[in-house]
């Protein structure tokens, strides 16, 4: 049974394990979609959300959840990877969620990692989010270095969608998905911290003991540029869904 508590301004759900965390977070999204079928979802990639997406797929297949009217915006994309590249985030979203549910793919937005005009692509992404009415519920992971999306330590609270250079830590962490570290793109396009903070609701999902220091700093230390996730304390509807390992430092 998950334990619920409040840490400062943030609701924290501490689950027994990754499976329970996946179910808890999937339920939050499913409930939001049921209440507002044309929900605008903010989605994340990486190892952590895969189990949550599996739960959402199961609900969709069992007729408990309808994605047809929903639209989605992803947090980030690697610069230089095509949508067909098996490590691009567009490919990740297709294979881990979109291909398996009744979502209208023309309403799923991922930044274009091959754009020739980065400023314009980023500006249009921001405009498009606004045109859709803003993001209703944003899913986030957290990097072991405290990053959210690809907003690495040092990212400004006012940052918007832009190109960023990845830190060595992130490149190393993400190299597990590539043949070797040299294959990991060095740059990415990412929503900014200000973009993320405009979402009406934020759900941060973190599992595993390698996240516990970042989670603890985000929740218990003062907001600082060094830990981008620490700014989430300033959001008035933010939930952290953790497994026991990620919550180990609390
Ligand atoms: P992970 O990445 O889910 O692969 O650990 C999370 C993140 O870097 O935000």
mmCIF file of C-alpha atoms and ligand atoms in Angstrom:
data_model
loop_
_atom_site.group_PDB
_atom_site.id
_atom_site.type_symbol
_atom_site.label_atom_id
_atom_site.label_comp_id
_atom_site.label_asym_id
_atom_site.label_seq_id
_atom_site.Cartn_x
_atom_site.Cartn_y
_atom_site.Cartn_z
ATOM 1 C CA UNK A 1 0.000 0.000 0.000
ATOM 2 C CA UNK A 2 1.464 3.346 -1.036
ATOM 3 C CA UNK A 3 2.222 5.908 1.659
ATOM 4 C CA UNK A 4 1.100 9.464 1.023
ATOM 5 C CA UNK A 5 2.633 12.513 2.601
ATOM 6 C CA UNK A 6 3.166 16.174 2.066
ATOM 7 C CA UNK A 7 6.699 17.535 1.864
ATOM 8 C CA UNK A 8 6.485 21.329 1.841
ATOM 9 C CA UNK A 9 4.309 22.218 -1.100
ATOM 10 C CA UNK A 10 4.474 18.825 -2.776
ATOM 11 C CA UNK A 11 2.321 15.700 -2.449
ATOM 12 C CA UNK A 12 4.561 12.661 -2.269
ATOM 13 C CA UNK A 13 3.360 9.107 -2.927
ATOM 14 C CA UNK A 14 5.851 6.477 -1.791
ATOM 15 C CA UNK A 15 5.243 3.095 -3.391
ATOM 16 C CA UNK A 16 6.520 -0.375 -2.507
ATOM 17 C CA UNK A 17 8.195 -0.833 -5.864
ATOM 18 C CA UNK A 18 8.405 0.316 -9.459
ATOM 19 C CA UNK A 19 5.254 -1.576 -10.444
ATOM 20 C CA UNK A 20 3.131 0.161 -7.829
ATOM 21 C CA UNK A 21 4.667 3.533 -8.813
ATOM 22 C CA UNK A 22 3.757 2.838 -12.441
ATOM 23 C CA UNK A 23 0.165 2.049 -11.431
ATOM 24 C CA UNK A 24 -0.198 5.093 -9.171
ATOM 25 C CA UNK A 25 1.108 7.474 -11.822
ATOM 26 C CA UNK A 26 -0.906 5.831 -14.619
ATOM 27 C CA UNK A 27 -4.047 6.245 -12.491
ATOM 28 C CA UNK A 28 -3.419 9.979 -12.133
ATOM 29 C CA UNK A 29 -3.196 10.374 -15.921
ATOM 30 C CA UNK A 30 -6.116 8.045 -16.606
ATOM 31 C CA UNK A 31 -8.348 9.931 -14.182
ATOM 32 C CA UNK A 32 -7.388 13.263 -15.762
ATOM 33 C CA UNK A 33 -8.210 11.957 -19.269
ATOM 34 C CA UNK A 34 -11.550 10.580 -18.084
ATOM 35 C CA UNK A 35 -12.460 13.943 -16.612
ATOM 36 C CA UNK A 36 -11.309 15.855 -19.693
ATOM 37 C CA UNK A 37 -11.145 13.647 -22.810
ATOM 38 C CA UNK A 38 -9.343 16.332 -24.856
ATOM 39 C CA UNK A 39 -6.633 16.602 -22.219
ATOM 40 C CA UNK A 40 -3.292 18.089 -23.284
ATOM 41 C CA UNK A 41 -0.656 15.766 -21.864
ATOM 42 C CA UNK A 42 3.004 16.536 -21.405
ATOM 43 C CA UNK A 43 5.016 13.349 -21.814
ATOM 44 C CA UNK A 44 8.482 12.143 -20.917
ATOM 45 C CA UNK A 45 10.893 9.489 -22.166
ATOM 46 C CA UNK A 46 13.702 7.492 -20.531
ATOM 47 C CA UNK A 47 13.698 4.226 -18.643
ATOM 48 C CA UNK A 48 11.370 5.333 -15.849
ATOM 49 C CA UNK A 49 8.028 5.937 -17.633
ATOM 50 C CA UNK A 50 8.040 2.688 -19.654
ATOM 51 C CA UNK A 51 6.115 0.721 -17.001
ATOM 52 C CA UNK A 52 3.620 3.541 -16.578
ATOM 53 C CA UNK A 53 3.000 3.607 -20.337
ATOM 54 C CA UNK A 54 2.419 -0.168 -20.197
ATOM 55 C CA UNK A 55 -0.297 0.420 -17.594
ATOM 56 C CA UNK A 56 -1.955 3.063 -19.793
ATOM 57 C CA UNK A 57 -1.827 0.701 -22.796
ATOM 58 C CA UNK A 58 -3.471 -2.022 -20.713
ATOM 59 C CA UNK A 59 -6.273 0.321 -19.643
ATOM 60 C CA UNK A 60 -6.794 1.393 -23.259
ATOM 61 C CA UNK A 61 -6.911 -2.200 -24.519
ATOM 62 C CA UNK A 62 -9.380 -3.154 -21.799
ATOM 63 C CA UNK A 63 -11.665 -0.317 -22.852
ATOM 64 C CA UNK A 64 -11.147 1.695 -19.664
ATOM 65 C CA UNK A 65 -9.335 4.627 -21.215
ATOM 66 C CA UNK A 66 -9.852 6.512 -24.468
ATOM 67 C CA UNK A 67 -6.987 8.551 -25.945
ATOM 68 C CA UNK A 68 -8.792 9.595 -29.097
ATOM 69 C CA UNK A 69 -9.416 13.225 -28.148
ATOM 70 C CA UNK A 70 -6.180 13.780 -26.240
ATOM 71 C CA UNK A 71 -3.111 15.567 -27.550
ATOM 72 C CA UNK A 72 0.465 15.303 -26.316
ATOM 73 C CA UNK A 73 3.655 17.329 -26.190
ATOM 74 C CA UNK A 74 6.969 15.688 -25.371
ATOM 75 C CA UNK A 75 9.542 17.351 -23.194
ATOM 76 C CA UNK A 76 12.582 16.986 -25.386
ATOM 77 C CA UNK A 77 14.387 15.431 -28.337
ATOM 78 C CA UNK A 78 18.001 14.768 -29.268
ATOM 79 C CA UNK A 79 19.500 17.063 -31.892
ATOM 80 C CA UNK A 80 20.553 15.151 -34.995
ATOM 81 C CA UNK A 81 18.381 12.044 -34.585
ATOM 82 C CA UNK A 82 15.632 11.389 -37.118
ATOM 83 C CA UNK A 83 12.164 10.275 -35.993
ATOM 84 C CA UNK A 84 13.036 6.798 -37.320
ATOM 85 C CA UNK A 85 16.244 6.508 -35.283
ATOM 86 C CA UNK A 86 15.628 3.919 -32.600
ATOM 87 C CA UNK A 87 16.982 6.231 -29.879
ATOM 88 C CA UNK A 88 15.018 9.310 -30.930
ATOM 89 C CA UNK A 89 12.278 10.284 -28.544
ATOM 90 C CA UNK A 90 9.701 10.277 -31.339
ATOM 91 C CA UNK A 91 10.567 6.629 -31.969
ATOM 92 C CA UNK A 92 10.436 5.939 -28.220
ATOM 93 C CA UNK A 93 6.964 7.445 -27.923
ATOM 94 C CA UNK A 94 5.644 5.558 -30.935
ATOM 95 C CA UNK A 95 6.964 2.210 -29.764
ATOM 96 C CA UNK A 96 6.269 2.615 -26.038
ATOM 97 C CA UNK A 97 2.828 4.226 -26.210
ATOM 98 C CA UNK A 98 1.357 5.753 -29.359
ATOM 99 C CA UNK A 99 1.458 2.622 -31.569
ATOM 100 C CA UNK A 100 -0.495 0.688 -28.947
ATOM 101 C CA UNK A 101 -3.363 3.052 -28.063
ATOM 102 C CA UNK A 102 -6.130 4.793 -30.004
ATOM 103 C CA UNK A 103 -4.441 8.178 -30.002
ATOM 104 C CA UNK A 104 -4.616 10.410 -33.091
ATOM 105 C CA UNK A 105 -0.905 10.575 -33.951
ATOM 106 C CA UNK A 106 -1.365 13.866 -35.789
ATOM 107 C CA UNK A 107 -1.999 15.379 -32.334
ATOM 108 C CA UNK A 108 1.215 14.037 -30.790
ATOM 109 C CA UNK A 109 4.000 16.596 -30.864
ATOM 110 C CA UNK A 110 7.699 15.954 -30.421
ATOM 111 C CA UNK A 111 10.362 18.567 -31.155
ATOM 112 C CA UNK A 112 12.095 18.068 -34.509
ATOM 113 C CA UNK A 113 15.675 16.959 -33.831
ATOM 114 C CA UNK A 114 16.607 17.484 -37.473
ATOM 115 C CA UNK A 115 15.358 21.046 -37.804
ATOM 116 C CA UNK A 116 17.506 23.458 -39.771
ATOM 117 C CA UNK A 117 16.036 26.396 -37.869
ATOM 118 C CA UNK A 118 16.299 25.671 -34.167
ATOM 119 C CA UNK A 119 15.045 29.034 -32.909
ATOM 120 C CA UNK A 120 11.967 28.851 -35.069
ATOM 121 C CA UNK A 121 11.214 25.234 -34.143
ATOM 122 C CA UNK A 122 11.466 26.082 -30.443
ATOM 123 C CA UNK A 123 9.378 29.230 -30.762
ATOM 124 C CA UNK A 124 6.689 27.413 -32.718
ATOM 125 C CA UNK A 125 6.584 24.621 -30.132
ATOM 126 C CA UNK A 126 5.884 27.147 -27.383
ATOM 127 C CA UNK A 127 3.238 28.855 -29.545
ATOM 128 C CA UNK A 128 1.631 25.558 -30.319
ATOM 129 C CA UNK A 129 1.387 24.541 -26.684
ATOM 130 C CA UNK A 130 -0.363 27.869 -26.030
ATOM 131 C CA UNK A 131 -2.713 27.393 -28.978
ATOM 132 C CA UNK A 132 -3.774 24.024 -27.597
ATOM 133 C CA UNK A 133 -4.690 25.766 -24.348
ATOM 134 C CA UNK A 134 -1.538 24.836 -22.411
ATOM 135 C CA UNK A 135 -0.473 21.533 -20.905
ATOM 136 C CA UNK A 136 -2.971 20.082 -18.427
ATOM 137 C CA UNK A 137 -0.846 17.352 -16.856
ATOM 138 C CA UNK A 138 2.914 17.084 -17.345
ATOM 139 C CA UNK A 139 4.860 13.896 -16.642
ATOM 140 C CA UNK A 140 8.481 14.364 -15.579
ATOM 141 C CA UNK A 141 11.406 12.155 -14.747
ATOM 142 C CA UNK A 142 14.399 13.404 -12.825
ATOM 143 C CA UNK A 143 18.059 13.003 -13.724
ATOM 144 C CA UNK A 144 20.517 11.751 -11.125
ATOM 145 C CA UNK A 145 21.955 15.274 -11.371
ATOM 146 C CA UNK A 146 18.560 16.850 -10.662
ATOM 147 C CA UNK A 147 17.724 17.782 -14.228
ATOM 148 C CA UNK A 148 14.142 17.902 -15.472
ATOM 149 C CA UNK A 149 13.686 17.261 -19.191
ATOM 150 C CA UNK A 150 17.123 18.296 -20.492
ATOM 151 C CA UNK A 151 17.309 21.342 -18.243
ATOM 152 C CA UNK A 152 20.698 20.583 -16.780
ATOM 153 C CA UNK A 153 22.070 22.177 -13.576
ATOM 154 C CA UNK A 154 22.542 25.888 -14.182
ATOM 155 C CA UNK A 155 19.342 26.202 -16.265
ATOM 156 C CA UNK A 156 17.426 29.356 -15.511
ATOM 157 C CA UNK A 157 14.002 29.304 -13.951
ATOM 158 C CA UNK A 158 12.895 31.538 -16.829
ATOM 159 C CA UNK A 159 14.191 29.200 -19.516
ATOM 160 C CA UNK A 160 11.923 28.306 -22.422
ATOM 161 C CA UNK A 161 12.137 25.733 -25.201
ATOM 162 C CA UNK A 162 15.674 25.866 -26.612
ATOM 163 C CA UNK A 163 18.768 23.980 -27.645
ATOM 164 C CA UNK A 164 20.982 22.762 -24.802
ATOM 165 C CA UNK A 165 24.312 21.000 -24.428
ATOM 166 C CA UNK A 166 24.101 17.805 -22.369
ATOM 167 C CA UNK A 167 26.368 17.344 -19.358
ATOM 168 C CA UNK A 168 28.897 14.516 -19.190
ATOM 169 C CA UNK A 169 26.799 12.946 -16.416
ATOM 170 C CA UNK A 170 23.677 12.830 -18.590
ATOM 171 C CA UNK A 171 25.637 11.510 -21.579
ATOM 172 C CA UNK A 172 27.048 8.758 -19.377
ATOM 173 C CA UNK A 173 23.656 7.943 -17.833
ATOM 174 C CA UNK A 174 21.965 7.769 -21.234
ATOM 175 C CA UNK A 175 24.752 5.781 -22.901
ATOM 176 C CA UNK A 176 23.061 2.601 -21.631
ATOM 177 C CA UNK A 177 20.519 3.022 -24.421
ATOM 178 C CA UNK A 178 23.179 3.410 -27.145
ATOM 179 C CA UNK A 179 25.913 1.116 -28.496
ATOM 180 C CA UNK A 180 28.522 3.212 -26.717
ATOM 181 C CA UNK A 181 28.957 6.630 -25.177
ATOM 182 C CA UNK A 182 30.298 8.180 -28.383
ATOM 183 C CA UNK A 183 26.903 7.566 -30.041
ATOM 184 C CA UNK A 184 24.958 9.717 -27.547
ATOM 185 C CA UNK A 185 24.075 13.088 -29.106
ATOM 186 C CA UNK A 186 25.747 15.987 -27.332
ATOM 187 C CA UNK A 187 22.867 18.405 -27.823
ATOM 188 C CA UNK A 188 19.119 18.331 -27.409
ATOM 189 C CA UNK A 189 16.047 20.512 -27.762
ATOM 190 C CA UNK A 190 14.099 20.800 -24.537
ATOM 191 C CA UNK A 191 11.146 22.590 -23.025
ATOM 192 C CA UNK A 192 12.463 25.118 -20.516
ATOM 193 C CA UNK A 193 11.796 25.230 -16.804
ATOM 194 C CA UNK A 194 9.332 28.085 -17.280
ATOM 195 C CA UNK A 195 7.542 26.073 -19.984
ATOM 196 C CA UNK A 196 7.240 23.092 -17.637
ATOM 197 C CA UNK A 197 6.107 25.224 -14.698
ATOM 198 C CA UNK A 198 3.171 26.517 -16.770
ATOM 199 C CA UNK A 199 1.603 23.055 -16.862
ATOM 200 C CA UNK A 200 -1.501 23.014 -14.663
ATOM 201 C CA UNK A 201 -0.431 19.846 -12.910
ATOM 202 C CA UNK A 202 2.949 18.134 -12.737
ATOM 203 C CA UNK A 203 3.621 14.480 -11.905
ATOM 204 C CA UNK A 204 7.259 13.569 -11.312
ATOM 205 C CA UNK A 205 7.948 9.843 -11.397
ATOM 206 C CA UNK A 206 11.229 8.525 -9.999
ATOM 207 C CA UNK A 207 12.338 4.995 -9.173
ATOM 208 C CA UNK A 208 15.626 3.452 -8.096
ATOM 209 C CA UNK A 209 18.242 4.389 -5.546
ATOM 210 C CA UNK A 210 20.310 6.354 -8.081
ATOM 211 C CA UNK A 211 17.574 9.027 -7.919
ATOM 212 C CA UNK A 212 17.353 9.343 -4.139
ATOM 213 C CA UNK A 213 19.879 12.164 -3.731
ATOM 214 C CA UNK A 214 18.309 14.219 -6.508
ATOM 215 C CA UNK A 215 14.806 13.645 -5.077
ATOM 216 C CA UNK A 216 15.925 14.612 -1.581
ATOM 217 C CA UNK A 217 17.623 17.792 -2.793
ATOM 218 C CA UNK A 218 14.615 18.729 -4.930
ATOM 219 C CA UNK A 219 12.198 18.326 -2.032
ATOM 220 C CA UNK A 220 14.214 19.366 0.986
ATOM 221 C CA UNK A 221 16.748 21.958 -0.122
ATOM 222 C CA UNK A 222 16.098 25.540 -1.145
ATOM 223 C CA UNK A 223 15.378 26.092 -4.839
ATOM 224 C CA UNK A 224 18.619 26.475 -6.726
ATOM 225 C CA UNK A 225 20.012 26.508 -10.225
ATOM 226 C CA UNK A 226 22.148 23.533 -9.284
ATOM 227 C CA UNK A 227 19.098 21.297 -8.914
ATOM 228 C CA UNK A 228 16.560 22.229 -11.596
ATOM 229 C CA UNK A 229 13.904 19.942 -10.048
ATOM 230 C CA UNK A 230 14.049 22.056 -6.879
ATOM 231 C CA UNK A 231 12.017 24.751 -8.668
ATOM 232 C CA UNK A 232 9.041 22.375 -8.663
ATOM 233 C CA UNK A 233 8.420 23.343 -5.034
ATOM 234 C CA UNK A 234 7.127 26.632 -6.400
ATOM 235 C CA UNK A 235 4.375 24.879 -8.387
ATOM 236 C CA UNK A 236 1.024 24.678 -6.631
ATOM 237 C CA UNK A 237 -0.079 21.290 -7.999
ATOM 238 C CA UNK A 238 2.910 18.996 -8.148
ATOM 239 C CA UNK A 239 3.037 15.330 -7.126
ATOM 240 C CA UNK A 240 6.126 13.139 -6.755
ATOM 241 C CA UNK A 241 5.429 9.415 -7.269
ATOM 242 C CA UNK A 242 8.401 7.458 -5.940
ATOM 243 C CA UNK A 243 9.349 3.912 -5.171
ATOM 244 C CA UNK A 244 10.958 3.184 -1.786
ATOM 245 C CA UNK A 245 14.447 3.341 -3.260
ATOM 246 C CA UNK A 246 14.009 6.777 -4.801
ATOM 247 C CA UNK A 247 12.373 7.966 -1.564
ATOM 248 C CA UNK A 248 15.221 6.508 0.492
ATOM 249 C CA UNK A 249 16.754 9.872 1.339
ATOM 250 C CA UNK A 250 13.542 11.451 2.686
HETATM 251 P P1 LIG B 1 15.524 7.838 -16.777
HETATM 252 O O1 LIG B 1 15.748 9.362 -17.110
HETATM 253 O O2 LIG B 1 14.057 7.632 -16.663
HETATM 254 O O3 LIG B 1 16.092 7.103 -17.980
HETATM 255 O O4 LIG B 1 16.252 7.540 -15.525
HETATM 256 C C1 LIG B 1 15.051 10.320 -16.382
HETATM 257 C C2 LIG B 1 15.580 11.694 -16.727
HETATM 258 O O5 LIG B 1 16.762 11.819 -17.075
HETATM 259 O O6 LIG B 1 14.807 12.654 -16.639
#
